[in-house]
Coordinates of C-alpha atoms and ligand atoms in Angstrom, one line a residue:
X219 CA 198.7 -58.6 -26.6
X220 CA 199.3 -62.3 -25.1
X221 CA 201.8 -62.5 -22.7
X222 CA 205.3 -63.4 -23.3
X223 CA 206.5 -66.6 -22.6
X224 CA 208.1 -68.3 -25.0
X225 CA 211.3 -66.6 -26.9
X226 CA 213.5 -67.7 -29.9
X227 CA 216.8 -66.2 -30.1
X228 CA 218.6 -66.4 -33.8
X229 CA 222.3 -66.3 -33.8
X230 CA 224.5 -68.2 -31.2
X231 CA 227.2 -65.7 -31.3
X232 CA 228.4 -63.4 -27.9
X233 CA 225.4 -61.5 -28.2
X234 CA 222.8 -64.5 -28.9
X235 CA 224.0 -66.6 -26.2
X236 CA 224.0 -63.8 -23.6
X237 CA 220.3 -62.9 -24.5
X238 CA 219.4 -66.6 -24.3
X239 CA 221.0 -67.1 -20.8
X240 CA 219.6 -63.7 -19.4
X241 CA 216.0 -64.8 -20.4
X242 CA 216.1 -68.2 -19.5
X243 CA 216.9 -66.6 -16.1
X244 CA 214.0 -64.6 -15.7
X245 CA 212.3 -67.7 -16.4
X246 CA 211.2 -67.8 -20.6
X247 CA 211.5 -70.9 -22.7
X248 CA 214.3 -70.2 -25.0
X249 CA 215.1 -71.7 -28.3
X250 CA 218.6 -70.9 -29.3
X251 CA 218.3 -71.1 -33.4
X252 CA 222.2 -71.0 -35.3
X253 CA 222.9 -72.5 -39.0
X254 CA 225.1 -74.9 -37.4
X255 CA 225.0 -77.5 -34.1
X256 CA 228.3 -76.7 -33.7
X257 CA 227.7 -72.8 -33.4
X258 CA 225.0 -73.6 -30.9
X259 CA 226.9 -75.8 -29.0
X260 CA 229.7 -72.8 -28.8
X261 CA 227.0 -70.3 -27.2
X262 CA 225.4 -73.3 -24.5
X263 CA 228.7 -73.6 -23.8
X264 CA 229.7 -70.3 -22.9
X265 CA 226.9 -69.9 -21.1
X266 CA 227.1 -73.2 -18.8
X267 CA 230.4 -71.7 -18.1
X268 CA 228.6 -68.0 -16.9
X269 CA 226.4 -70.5 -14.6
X270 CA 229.1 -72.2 -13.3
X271 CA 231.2 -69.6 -12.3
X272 CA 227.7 -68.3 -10.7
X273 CA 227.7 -71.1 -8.6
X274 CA 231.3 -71.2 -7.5
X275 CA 230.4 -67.2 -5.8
X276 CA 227.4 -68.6 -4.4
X277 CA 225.0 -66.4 -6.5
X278 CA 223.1 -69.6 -8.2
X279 CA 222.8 -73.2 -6.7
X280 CA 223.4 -76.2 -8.8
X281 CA 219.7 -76.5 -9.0
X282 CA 219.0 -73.0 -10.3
X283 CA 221.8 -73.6 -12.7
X284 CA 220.7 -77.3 -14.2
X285 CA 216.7 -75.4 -14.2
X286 CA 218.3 -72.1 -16.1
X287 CA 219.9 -74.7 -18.8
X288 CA 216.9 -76.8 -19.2
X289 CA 215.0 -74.0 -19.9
X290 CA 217.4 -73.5 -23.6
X291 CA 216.9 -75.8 -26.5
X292 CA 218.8 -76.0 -29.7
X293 CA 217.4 -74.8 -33.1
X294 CA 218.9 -75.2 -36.1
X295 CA 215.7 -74.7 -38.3
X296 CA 214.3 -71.2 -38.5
X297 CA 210.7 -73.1 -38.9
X298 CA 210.9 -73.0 -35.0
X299 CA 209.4 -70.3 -35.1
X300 CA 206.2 -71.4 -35.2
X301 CA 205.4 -71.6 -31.6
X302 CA 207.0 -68.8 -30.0
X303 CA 205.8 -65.5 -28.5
X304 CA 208.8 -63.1 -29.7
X305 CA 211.8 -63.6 -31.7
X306 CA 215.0 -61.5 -31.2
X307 CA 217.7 -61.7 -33.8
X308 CA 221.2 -61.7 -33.1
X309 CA 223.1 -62.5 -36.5
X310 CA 225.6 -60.8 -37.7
X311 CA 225.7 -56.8 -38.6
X312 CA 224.6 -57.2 -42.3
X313 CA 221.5 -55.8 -43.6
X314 CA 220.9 -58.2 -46.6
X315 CA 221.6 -61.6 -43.4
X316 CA 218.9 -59.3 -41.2
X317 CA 216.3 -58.3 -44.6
X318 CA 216.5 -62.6 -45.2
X319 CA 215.9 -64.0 -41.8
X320 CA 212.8 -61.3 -41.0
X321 CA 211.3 -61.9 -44.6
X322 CA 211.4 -65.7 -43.5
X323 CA 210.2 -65.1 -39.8
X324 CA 207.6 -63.5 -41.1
X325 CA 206.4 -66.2 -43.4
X326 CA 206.8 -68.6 -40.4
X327 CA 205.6 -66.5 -37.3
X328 CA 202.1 -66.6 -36.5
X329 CA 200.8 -62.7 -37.1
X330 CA 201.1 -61.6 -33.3
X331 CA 204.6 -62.7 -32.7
X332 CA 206.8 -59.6 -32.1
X333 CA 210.3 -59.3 -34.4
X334 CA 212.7 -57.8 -32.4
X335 CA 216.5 -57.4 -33.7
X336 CA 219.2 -56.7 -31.7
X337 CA 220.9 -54.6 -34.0
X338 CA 223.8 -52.4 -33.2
X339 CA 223.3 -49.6 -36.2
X340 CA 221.1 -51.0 -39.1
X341 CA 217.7 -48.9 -39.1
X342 CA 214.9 -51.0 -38.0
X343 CA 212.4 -49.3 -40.1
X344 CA 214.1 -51.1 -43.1
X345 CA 214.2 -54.2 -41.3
X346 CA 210.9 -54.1 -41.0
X347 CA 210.0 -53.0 -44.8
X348 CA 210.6 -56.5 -46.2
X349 CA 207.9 -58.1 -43.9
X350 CA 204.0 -57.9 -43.7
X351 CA 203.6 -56.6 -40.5
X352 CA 206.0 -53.6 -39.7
X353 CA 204.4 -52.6 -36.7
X354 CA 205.1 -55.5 -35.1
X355 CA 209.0 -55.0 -35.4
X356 CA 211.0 -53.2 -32.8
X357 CA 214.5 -53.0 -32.1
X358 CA 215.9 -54.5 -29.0
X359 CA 219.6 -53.5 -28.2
X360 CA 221.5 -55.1 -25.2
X361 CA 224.7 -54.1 -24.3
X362 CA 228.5 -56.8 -24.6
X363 CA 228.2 -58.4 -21.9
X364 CA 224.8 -58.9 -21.6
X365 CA 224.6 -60.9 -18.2
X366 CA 226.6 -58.1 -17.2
X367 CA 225.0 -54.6 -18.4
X368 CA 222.2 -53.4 -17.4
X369 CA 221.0 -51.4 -20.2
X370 CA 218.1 -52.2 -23.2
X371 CA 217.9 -49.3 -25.7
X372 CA 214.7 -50.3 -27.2
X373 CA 214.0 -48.8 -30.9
X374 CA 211.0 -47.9 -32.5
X375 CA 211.0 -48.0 -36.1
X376 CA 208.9 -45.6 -38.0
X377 CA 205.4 -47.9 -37.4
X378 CA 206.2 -49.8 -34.6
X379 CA 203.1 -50.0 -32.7
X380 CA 202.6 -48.6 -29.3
X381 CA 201.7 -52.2 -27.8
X382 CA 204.0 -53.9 -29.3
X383 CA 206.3 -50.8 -27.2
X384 CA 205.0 -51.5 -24.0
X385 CA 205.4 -55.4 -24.1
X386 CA 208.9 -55.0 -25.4
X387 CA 209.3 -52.4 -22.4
X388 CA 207.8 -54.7 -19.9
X389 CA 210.2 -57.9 -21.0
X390 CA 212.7 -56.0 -20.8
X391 CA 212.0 -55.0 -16.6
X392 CA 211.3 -59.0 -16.5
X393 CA 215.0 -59.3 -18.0
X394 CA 216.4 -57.4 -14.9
X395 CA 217.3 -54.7 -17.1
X396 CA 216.7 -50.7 -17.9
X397 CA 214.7 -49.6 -20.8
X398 CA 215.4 -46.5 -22.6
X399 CA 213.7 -45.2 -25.7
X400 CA 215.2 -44.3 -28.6
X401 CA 213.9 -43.1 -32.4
X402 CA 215.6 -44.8 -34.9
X403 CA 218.6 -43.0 -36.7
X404 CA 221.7 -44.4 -37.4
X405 CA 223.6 -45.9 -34.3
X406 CA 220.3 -44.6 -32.2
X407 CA 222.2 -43.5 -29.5
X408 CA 224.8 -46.0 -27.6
X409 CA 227.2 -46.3 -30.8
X410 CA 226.8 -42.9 -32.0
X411 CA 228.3 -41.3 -29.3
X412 CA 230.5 -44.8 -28.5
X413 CA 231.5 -45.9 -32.1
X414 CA 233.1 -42.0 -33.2
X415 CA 235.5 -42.1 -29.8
X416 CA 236.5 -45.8 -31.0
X417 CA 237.3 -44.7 -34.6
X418 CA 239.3 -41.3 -33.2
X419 CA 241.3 -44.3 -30.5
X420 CA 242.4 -46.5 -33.5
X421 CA 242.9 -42.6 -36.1
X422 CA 245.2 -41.7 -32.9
X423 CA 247.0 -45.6 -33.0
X424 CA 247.3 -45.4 -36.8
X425 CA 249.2 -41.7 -36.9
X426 CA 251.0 -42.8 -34.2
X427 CA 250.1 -40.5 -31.7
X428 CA 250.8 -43.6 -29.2
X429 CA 250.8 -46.6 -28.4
X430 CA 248.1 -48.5 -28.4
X431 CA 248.6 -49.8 -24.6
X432 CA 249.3 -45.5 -23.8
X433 CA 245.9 -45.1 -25.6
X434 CA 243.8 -46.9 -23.7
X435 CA 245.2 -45.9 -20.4
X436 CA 244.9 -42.9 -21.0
X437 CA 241.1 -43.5 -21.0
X438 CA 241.3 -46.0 -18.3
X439 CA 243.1 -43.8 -15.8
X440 CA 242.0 -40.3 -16.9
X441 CA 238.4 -40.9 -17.7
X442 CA 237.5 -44.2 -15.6
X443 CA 236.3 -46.2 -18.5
X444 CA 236.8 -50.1 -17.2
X445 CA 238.1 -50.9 -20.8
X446 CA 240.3 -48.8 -22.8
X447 CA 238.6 -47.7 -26.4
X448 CA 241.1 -50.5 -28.1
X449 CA 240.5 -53.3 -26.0
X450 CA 236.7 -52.4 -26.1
X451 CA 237.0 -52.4 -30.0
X452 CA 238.4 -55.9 -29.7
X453 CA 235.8 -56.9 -27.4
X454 CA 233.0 -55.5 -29.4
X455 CA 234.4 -57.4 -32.4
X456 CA 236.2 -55.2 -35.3
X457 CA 234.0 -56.3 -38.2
X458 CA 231.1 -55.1 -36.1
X459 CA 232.7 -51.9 -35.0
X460 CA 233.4 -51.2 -38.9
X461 CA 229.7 -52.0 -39.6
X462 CA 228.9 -49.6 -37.5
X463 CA 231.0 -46.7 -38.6
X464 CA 230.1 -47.4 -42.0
X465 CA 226.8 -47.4 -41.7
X466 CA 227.0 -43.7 -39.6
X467 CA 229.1 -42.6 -41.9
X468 CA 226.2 -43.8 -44.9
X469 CA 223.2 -42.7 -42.9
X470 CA 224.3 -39.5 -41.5
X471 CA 226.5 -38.3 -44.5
X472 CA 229.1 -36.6 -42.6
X473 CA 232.9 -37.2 -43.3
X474 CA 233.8 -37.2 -39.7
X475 CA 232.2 -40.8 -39.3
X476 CA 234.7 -42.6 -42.1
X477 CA 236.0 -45.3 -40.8
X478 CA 239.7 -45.2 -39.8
X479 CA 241.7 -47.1 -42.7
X480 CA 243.5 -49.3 -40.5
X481 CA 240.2 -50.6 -39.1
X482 CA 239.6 -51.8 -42.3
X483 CA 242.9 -53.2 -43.1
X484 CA 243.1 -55.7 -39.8
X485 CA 238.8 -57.0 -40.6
X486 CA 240.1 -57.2 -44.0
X487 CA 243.1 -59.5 -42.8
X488 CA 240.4 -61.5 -40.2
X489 CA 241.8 -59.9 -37.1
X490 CA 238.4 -59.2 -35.8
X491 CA 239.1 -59.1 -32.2
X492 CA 239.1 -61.1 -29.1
X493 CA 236.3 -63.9 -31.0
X494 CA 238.9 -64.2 -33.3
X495 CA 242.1 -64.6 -31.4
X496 CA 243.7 -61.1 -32.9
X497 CA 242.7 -57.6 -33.2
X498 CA 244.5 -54.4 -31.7
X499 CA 246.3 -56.8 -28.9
X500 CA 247.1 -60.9 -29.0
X501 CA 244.6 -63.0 -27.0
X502 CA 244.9 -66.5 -25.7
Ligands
CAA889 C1 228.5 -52.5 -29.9 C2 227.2 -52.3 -29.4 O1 226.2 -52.4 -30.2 C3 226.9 -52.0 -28.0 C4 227.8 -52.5 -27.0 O2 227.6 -53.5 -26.4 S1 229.2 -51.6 -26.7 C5 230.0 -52.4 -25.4 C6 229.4 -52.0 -24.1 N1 230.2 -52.7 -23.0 C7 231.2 -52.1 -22.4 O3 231.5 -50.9 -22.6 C8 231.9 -53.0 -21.4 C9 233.1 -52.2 -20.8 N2 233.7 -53.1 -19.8 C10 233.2 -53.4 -18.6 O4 232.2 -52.9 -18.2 C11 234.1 -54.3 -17.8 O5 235.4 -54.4 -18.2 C12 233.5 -55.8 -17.7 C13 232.1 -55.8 -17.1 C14 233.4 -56.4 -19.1 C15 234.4 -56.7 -17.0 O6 234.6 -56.1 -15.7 P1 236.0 -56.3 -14.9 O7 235.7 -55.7 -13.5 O8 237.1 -55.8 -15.7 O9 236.2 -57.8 -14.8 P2 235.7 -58.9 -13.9 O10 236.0 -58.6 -12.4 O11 236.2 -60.2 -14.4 O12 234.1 -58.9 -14.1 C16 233.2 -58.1 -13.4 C17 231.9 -58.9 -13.2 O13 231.3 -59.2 -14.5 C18 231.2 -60.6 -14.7 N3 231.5 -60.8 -16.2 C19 232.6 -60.3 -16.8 N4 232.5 -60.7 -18.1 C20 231.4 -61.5 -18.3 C21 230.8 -62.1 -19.3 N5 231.3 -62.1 -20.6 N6 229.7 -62.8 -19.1 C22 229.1 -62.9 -17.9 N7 229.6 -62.2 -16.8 C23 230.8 -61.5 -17.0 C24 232.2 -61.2 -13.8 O14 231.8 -62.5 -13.4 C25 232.2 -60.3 -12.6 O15 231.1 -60.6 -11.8 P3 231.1 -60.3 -10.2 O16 231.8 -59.0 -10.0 O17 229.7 -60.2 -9.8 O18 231.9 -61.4 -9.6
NDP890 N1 229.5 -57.4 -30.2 C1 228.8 -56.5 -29.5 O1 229.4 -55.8 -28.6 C2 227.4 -56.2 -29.8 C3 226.8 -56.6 -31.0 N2 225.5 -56.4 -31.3 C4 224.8 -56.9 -32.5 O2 224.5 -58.2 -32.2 C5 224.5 -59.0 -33.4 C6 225.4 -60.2 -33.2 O3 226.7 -59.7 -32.9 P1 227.8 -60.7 -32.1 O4 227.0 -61.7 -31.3 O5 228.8 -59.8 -31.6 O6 228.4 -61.5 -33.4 P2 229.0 -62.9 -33.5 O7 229.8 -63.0 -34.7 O8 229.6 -63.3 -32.2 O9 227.7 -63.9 -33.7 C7 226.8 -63.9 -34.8 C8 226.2 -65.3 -34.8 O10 225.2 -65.3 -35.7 C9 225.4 -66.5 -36.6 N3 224.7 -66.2 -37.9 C10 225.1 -65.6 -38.9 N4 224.2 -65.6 -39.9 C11 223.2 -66.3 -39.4 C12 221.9 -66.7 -40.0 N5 221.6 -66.4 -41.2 N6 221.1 -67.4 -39.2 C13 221.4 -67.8 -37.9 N7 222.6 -67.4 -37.4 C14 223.4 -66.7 -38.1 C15 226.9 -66.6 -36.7 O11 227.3 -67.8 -37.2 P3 228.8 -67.8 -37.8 O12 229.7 -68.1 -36.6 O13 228.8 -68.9 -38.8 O14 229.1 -66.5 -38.4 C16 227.2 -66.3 -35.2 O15 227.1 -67.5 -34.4 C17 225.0 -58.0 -34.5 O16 223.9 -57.4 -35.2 C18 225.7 -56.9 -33.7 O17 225.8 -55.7 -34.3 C19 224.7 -55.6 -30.4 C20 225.2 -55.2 -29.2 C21 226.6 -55.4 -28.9

């Protein structure tokens, strides 16, 4: 397989423009594809601000910074893909958005050029169904805030190919991050075991149990989390974090993974969480 060099990210959002940044750092060409200039402009924004704030601790000179940003270009045509080595898709958490953007990708992408999604729960193997080369997609999940974590759980669907693996694998290092492996079943493994303590967080809010500030220090103080389970469902995003538990709840077929009514009532109302201005707590 050719060496990586050249990357398109899709989808501008929290978790597009943090993938962008982290592998322009390490040095890729990034293309930076959203439907709209405005939505790219949002993401290059937020991550000149990341740079800058780098600079002002002394981690990144203004050089490194201004070479970092030249390194990202704007797409707004998904026919960009023409010319890169790997694509990793950020959209949002809907299976029908994903099934559309790969069945074009693959149409567009020359025959060697990896499809990797960043998908929090959605099984890759059906991602990778609707296109003509299945064992060239893979899923690539990085963690909120990706400067920040240092975790890739990287999913195999059921005929991702061993190369395709080890290149994903080895980008990954390049990235300044940790692989792990993981088989593909619903959440894989960070939001099945992250998702279900959420859901119980906002079930103990909505019987009233507590409050929702007593809540999350509970888990802040008592178990040493650096976010309590509500502010890390705001941070996350709520419509994601119902995504999620509705697709554990479809994939698994287990009654303890419904998700908790009154998630459903504030994504329903458009409280989706810190991006939005309004989810468990106020922001601004
Ligand atoms: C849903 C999914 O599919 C999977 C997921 O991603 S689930 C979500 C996983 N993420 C988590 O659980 C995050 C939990 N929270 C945390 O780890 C921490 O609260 C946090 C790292 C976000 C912030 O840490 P903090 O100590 O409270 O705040 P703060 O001191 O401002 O930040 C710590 C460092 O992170 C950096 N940072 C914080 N937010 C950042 C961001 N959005 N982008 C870039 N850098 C950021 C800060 O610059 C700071 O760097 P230095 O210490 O080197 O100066
Ligand atoms: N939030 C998190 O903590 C994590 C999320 N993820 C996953 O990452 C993905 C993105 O999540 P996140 O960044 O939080 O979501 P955001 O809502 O912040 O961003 C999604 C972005 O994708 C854009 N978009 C939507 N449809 C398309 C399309 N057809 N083509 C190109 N761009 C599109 C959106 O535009 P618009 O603004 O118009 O909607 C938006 O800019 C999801 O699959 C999510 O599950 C993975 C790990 C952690």
């Amino acid at each position: 397989m050719m060496g990586i060099q050249k990357v398109m990210v899709i989808g501008a959002g929290q978790m597009g423009s943090g993938i962008a940044q982290v592998c322009a750092q390490a040095g890729y060409e990034v293309k930076l594809n959203d439907m709209k200039q405005e939505f790219f402009e949002r993401g290059y924004g937020v991550i000149s601000k990341n740079l800058t704030r780098d600079v002002e601790k002394g981690r990144k000179t203004e050089d490194e910074k201004a070479a970092i940003l030249a390194r990202i270009t704007m797409s707004l045509d998904l026919q960009d893909a023409s010319d890169v080595d790997i694509i990793i898709e950020a959209a949002v958490e809907n299976m029908e958005v994903k099934q559309s953007i790969f069945q074009q990708l693959d149409k567009i992408a020359p025959a060697q050029v990896i499809l990797a999604t960043n998908t929090s729960s959605l099984p890759i193997t059906e991602i990778a169904a609707v296109t003509n080369r299945p064992e060239q997609v893979i899923g690539m999940h990085f963690m909120n805030p990706v400067p920040v974590m240092k975790l890739v759980e990287i999913i195999r669907g059921l005929a991702t190919s061993d190369e395709v693996y080890k290149a994903v694998e080895e980008m990954t290092v390049e990235l300044a991050k940790t692989p792990v492996e993981v088989n593909d079943f619903p959440g894989f493994i960070s939001n099945r075991i992250l998702l279900p303590m959420i859901n119980e967080a906002i079930y103990a809010l909505y019987e009233g149990v507590a409050s929702k500030e007593a809540i999350d220090d509970v888990m802040k103080l008592g178990m040493n989390h650096p976010m309590g389970p509500l502010t890390l469902a705001d941070f996350i995003g709520l419509d994601t974090c119902l995504s999620i538990m509705e697709i554990l709840h479809e994939g698994l077929g287990d009654s303890k993974y419904r998700p908790c009514p009154l998630l459903r009532k504030y994504v329903a109302a458009g409280w989706l969480g810190k991006k939005s201005g309004r989810g468990f707590y106020v922001y601004e």
